PDB file of C-alpha atoms in Angstrom:
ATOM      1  CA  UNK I 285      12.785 -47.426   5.076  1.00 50.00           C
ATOM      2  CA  UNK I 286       9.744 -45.593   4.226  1.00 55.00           C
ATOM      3  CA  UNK I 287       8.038 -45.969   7.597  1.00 48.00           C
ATOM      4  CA  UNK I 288      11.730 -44.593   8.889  1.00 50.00           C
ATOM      5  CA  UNK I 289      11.403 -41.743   6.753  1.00 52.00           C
ATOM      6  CA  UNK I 290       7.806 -40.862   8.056  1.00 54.00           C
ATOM      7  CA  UNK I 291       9.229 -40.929  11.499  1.00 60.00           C
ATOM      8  CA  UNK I 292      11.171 -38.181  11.071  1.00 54.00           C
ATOM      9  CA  UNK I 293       9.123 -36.410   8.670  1.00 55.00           C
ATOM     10  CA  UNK I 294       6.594 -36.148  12.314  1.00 53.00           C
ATOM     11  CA  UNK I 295       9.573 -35.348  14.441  1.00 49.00           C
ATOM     12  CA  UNK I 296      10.514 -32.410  12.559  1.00 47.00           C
ATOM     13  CA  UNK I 297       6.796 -31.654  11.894  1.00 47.00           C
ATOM     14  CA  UNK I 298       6.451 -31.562  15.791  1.00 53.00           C
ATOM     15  CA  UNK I 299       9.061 -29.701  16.618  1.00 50.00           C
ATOM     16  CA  UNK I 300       7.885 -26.777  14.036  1.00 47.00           C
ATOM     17  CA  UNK I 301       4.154 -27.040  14.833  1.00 43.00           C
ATOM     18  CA  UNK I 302       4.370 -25.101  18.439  1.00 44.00           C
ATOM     19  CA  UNK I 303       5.889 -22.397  16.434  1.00 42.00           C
ATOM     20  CA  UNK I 304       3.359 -21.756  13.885  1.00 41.00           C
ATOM     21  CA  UNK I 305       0.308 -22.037  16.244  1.00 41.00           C
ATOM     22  CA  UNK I 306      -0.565 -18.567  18.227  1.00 40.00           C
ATOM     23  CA  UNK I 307      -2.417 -18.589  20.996  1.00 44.00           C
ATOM     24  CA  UNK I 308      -4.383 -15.840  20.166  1.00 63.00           C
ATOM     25  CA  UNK I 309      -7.251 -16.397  18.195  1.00 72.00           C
ATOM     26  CA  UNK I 310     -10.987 -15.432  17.057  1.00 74.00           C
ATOM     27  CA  UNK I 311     -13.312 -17.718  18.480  1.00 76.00           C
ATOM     28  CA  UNK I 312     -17.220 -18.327  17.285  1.00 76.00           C
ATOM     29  CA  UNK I 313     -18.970 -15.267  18.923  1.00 74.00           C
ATOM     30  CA  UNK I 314     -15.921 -13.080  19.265  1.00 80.00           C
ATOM     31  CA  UNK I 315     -15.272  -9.664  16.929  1.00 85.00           C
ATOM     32  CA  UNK I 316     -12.795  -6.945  16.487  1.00 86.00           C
ATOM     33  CA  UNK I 317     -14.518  -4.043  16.368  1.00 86.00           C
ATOM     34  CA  UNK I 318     -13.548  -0.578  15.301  1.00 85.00           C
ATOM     35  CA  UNK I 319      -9.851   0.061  16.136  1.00 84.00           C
ATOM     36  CA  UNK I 320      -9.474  -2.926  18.585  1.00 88.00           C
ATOM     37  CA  UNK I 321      -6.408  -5.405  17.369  1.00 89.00           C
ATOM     38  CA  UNK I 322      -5.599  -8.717  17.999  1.00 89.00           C
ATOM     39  CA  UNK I 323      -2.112  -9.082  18.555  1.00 90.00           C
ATOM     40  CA  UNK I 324      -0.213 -12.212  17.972  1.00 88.00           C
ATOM     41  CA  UNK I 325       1.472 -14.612  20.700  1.00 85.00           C
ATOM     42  CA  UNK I 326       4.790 -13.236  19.940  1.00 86.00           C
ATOM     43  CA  UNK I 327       3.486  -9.757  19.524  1.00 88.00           C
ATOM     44  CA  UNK I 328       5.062  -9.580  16.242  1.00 90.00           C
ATOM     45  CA  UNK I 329       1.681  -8.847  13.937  1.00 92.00           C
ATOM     46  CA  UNK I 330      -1.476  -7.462  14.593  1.00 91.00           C
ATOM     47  CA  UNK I 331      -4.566  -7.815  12.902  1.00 91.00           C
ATOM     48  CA  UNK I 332      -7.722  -4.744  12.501  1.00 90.00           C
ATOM     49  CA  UNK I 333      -8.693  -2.173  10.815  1.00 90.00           C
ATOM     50  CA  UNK I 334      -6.844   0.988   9.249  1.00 91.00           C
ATOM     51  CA  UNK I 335      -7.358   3.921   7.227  1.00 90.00           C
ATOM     52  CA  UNK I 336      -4.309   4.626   4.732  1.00 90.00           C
ATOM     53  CA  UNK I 337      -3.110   8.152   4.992  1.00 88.00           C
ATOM     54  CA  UNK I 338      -5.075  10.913   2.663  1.00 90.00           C
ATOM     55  CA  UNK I 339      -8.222   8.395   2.506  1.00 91.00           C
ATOM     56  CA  UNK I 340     -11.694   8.311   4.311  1.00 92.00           C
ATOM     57  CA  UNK I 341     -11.950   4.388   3.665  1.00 93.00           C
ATOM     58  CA  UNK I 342     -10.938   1.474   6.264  1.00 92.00           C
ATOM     59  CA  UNK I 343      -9.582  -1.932   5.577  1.00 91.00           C
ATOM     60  CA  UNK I 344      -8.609  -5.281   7.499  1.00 91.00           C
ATOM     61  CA  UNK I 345      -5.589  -5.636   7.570  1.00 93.00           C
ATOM     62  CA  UNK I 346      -2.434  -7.356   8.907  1.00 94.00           C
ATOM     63  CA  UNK I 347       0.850  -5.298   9.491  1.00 93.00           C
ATOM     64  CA  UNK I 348       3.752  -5.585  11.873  1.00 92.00           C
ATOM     65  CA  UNK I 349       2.904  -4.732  15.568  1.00 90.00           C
ATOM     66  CA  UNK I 350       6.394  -3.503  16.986  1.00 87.00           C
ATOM     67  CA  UNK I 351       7.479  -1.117  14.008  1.00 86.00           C
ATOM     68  CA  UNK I 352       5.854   2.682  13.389  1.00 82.00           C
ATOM     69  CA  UNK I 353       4.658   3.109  10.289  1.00 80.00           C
ATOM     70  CA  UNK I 354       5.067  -0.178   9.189  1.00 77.00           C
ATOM     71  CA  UNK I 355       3.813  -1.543   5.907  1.00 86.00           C
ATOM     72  CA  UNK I 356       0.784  -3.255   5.623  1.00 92.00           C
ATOM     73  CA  UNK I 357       1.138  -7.213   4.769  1.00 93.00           C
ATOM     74  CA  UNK I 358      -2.305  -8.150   4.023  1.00 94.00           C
ATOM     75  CA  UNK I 359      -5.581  -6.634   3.261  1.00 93.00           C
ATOM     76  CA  UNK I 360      -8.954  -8.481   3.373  1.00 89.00           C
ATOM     77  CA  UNK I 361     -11.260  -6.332   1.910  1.00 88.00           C
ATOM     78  CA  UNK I 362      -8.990  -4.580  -0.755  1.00 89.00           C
ATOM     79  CA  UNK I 363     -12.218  -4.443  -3.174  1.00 92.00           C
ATOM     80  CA  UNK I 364     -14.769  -3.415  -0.769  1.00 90.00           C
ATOM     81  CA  UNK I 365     -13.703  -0.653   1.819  1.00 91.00           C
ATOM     82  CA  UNK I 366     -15.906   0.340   4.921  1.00 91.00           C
ATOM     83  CA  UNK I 367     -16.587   3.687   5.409  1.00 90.00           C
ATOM     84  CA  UNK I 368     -15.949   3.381   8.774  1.00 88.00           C
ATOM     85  CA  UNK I 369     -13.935   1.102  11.163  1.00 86.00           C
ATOM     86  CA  UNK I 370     -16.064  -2.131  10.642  1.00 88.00           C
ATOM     87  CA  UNK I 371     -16.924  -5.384  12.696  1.00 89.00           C
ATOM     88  CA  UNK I 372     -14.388  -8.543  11.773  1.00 87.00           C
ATOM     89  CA  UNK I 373     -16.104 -11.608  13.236  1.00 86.00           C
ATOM     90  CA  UNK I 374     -16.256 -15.319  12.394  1.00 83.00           C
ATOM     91  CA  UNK I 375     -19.956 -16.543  11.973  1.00 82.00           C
ATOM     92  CA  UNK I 376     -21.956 -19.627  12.922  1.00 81.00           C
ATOM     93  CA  UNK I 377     -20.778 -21.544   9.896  1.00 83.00           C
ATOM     94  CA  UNK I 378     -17.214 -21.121  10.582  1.00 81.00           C
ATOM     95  CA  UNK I 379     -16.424 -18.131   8.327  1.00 82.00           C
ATOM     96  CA  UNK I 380     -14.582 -14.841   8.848  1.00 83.00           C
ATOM     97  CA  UNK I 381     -16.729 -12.056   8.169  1.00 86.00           C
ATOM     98  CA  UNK I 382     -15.913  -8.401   7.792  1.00 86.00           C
ATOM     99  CA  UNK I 383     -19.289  -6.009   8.304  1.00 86.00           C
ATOM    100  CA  UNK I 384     -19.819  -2.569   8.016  1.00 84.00           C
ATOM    101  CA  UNK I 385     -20.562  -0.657  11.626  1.00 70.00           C
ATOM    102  CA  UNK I 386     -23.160   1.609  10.064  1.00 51.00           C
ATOM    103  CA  UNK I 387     -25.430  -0.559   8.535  1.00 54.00           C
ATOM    104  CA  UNK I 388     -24.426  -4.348   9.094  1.00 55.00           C
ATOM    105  CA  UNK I 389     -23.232  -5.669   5.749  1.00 53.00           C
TER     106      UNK I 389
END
């Protein structure tokens, strides 16, 4: 019974895996610089930099790609803001990095 219950535990797995996976994606080598966006499979979200209204500071952030004005969903760097559009790259070792343009941290 158990072995039944894995079964379709994978089927279902396998039918929502395909959904979840974009084909979009930040490779070893690859950045997002300035106000350049990478824009999901579906073209739903889009990820880059931003400057909130009345403010000289940029963030990473996620927000929805097809509606103006639209909220932001996620910030990376909430705690340490650029002062200018930065450099969002994923490094030798495998992690994401957000730099500053200016001087490289």
């Amino acid at each position: 019974m158990e072995w039944l219950n894995l079964r379709l535990a994978l089927l279902l797995l396998s039918l929502v895996l395909p959904i979840c996976i974009s084909q979009d994606n930040l490779g070893p080598g690859k950045s997002i610089i300035g106000n350049q966006t990478l824009i999901s499979s579906l073209g739903t979200f889009a990820l880059g930099f931003f400057s909130p209204e009345n403010s000289t500071k940029y963030f990473l952030g996620i927000w929805y790609n097809k509606i103006p004005k639209t909220p932001i969903i996620w910030v990376a760097n909430r705690e340490s803001p650029l002062d200018s559009p930065g450099v969002f790259t994923l490094s030798g070792d495998g992690n994401l990095v957000v730099l500053d343009t200016v001087d490289g941290t």
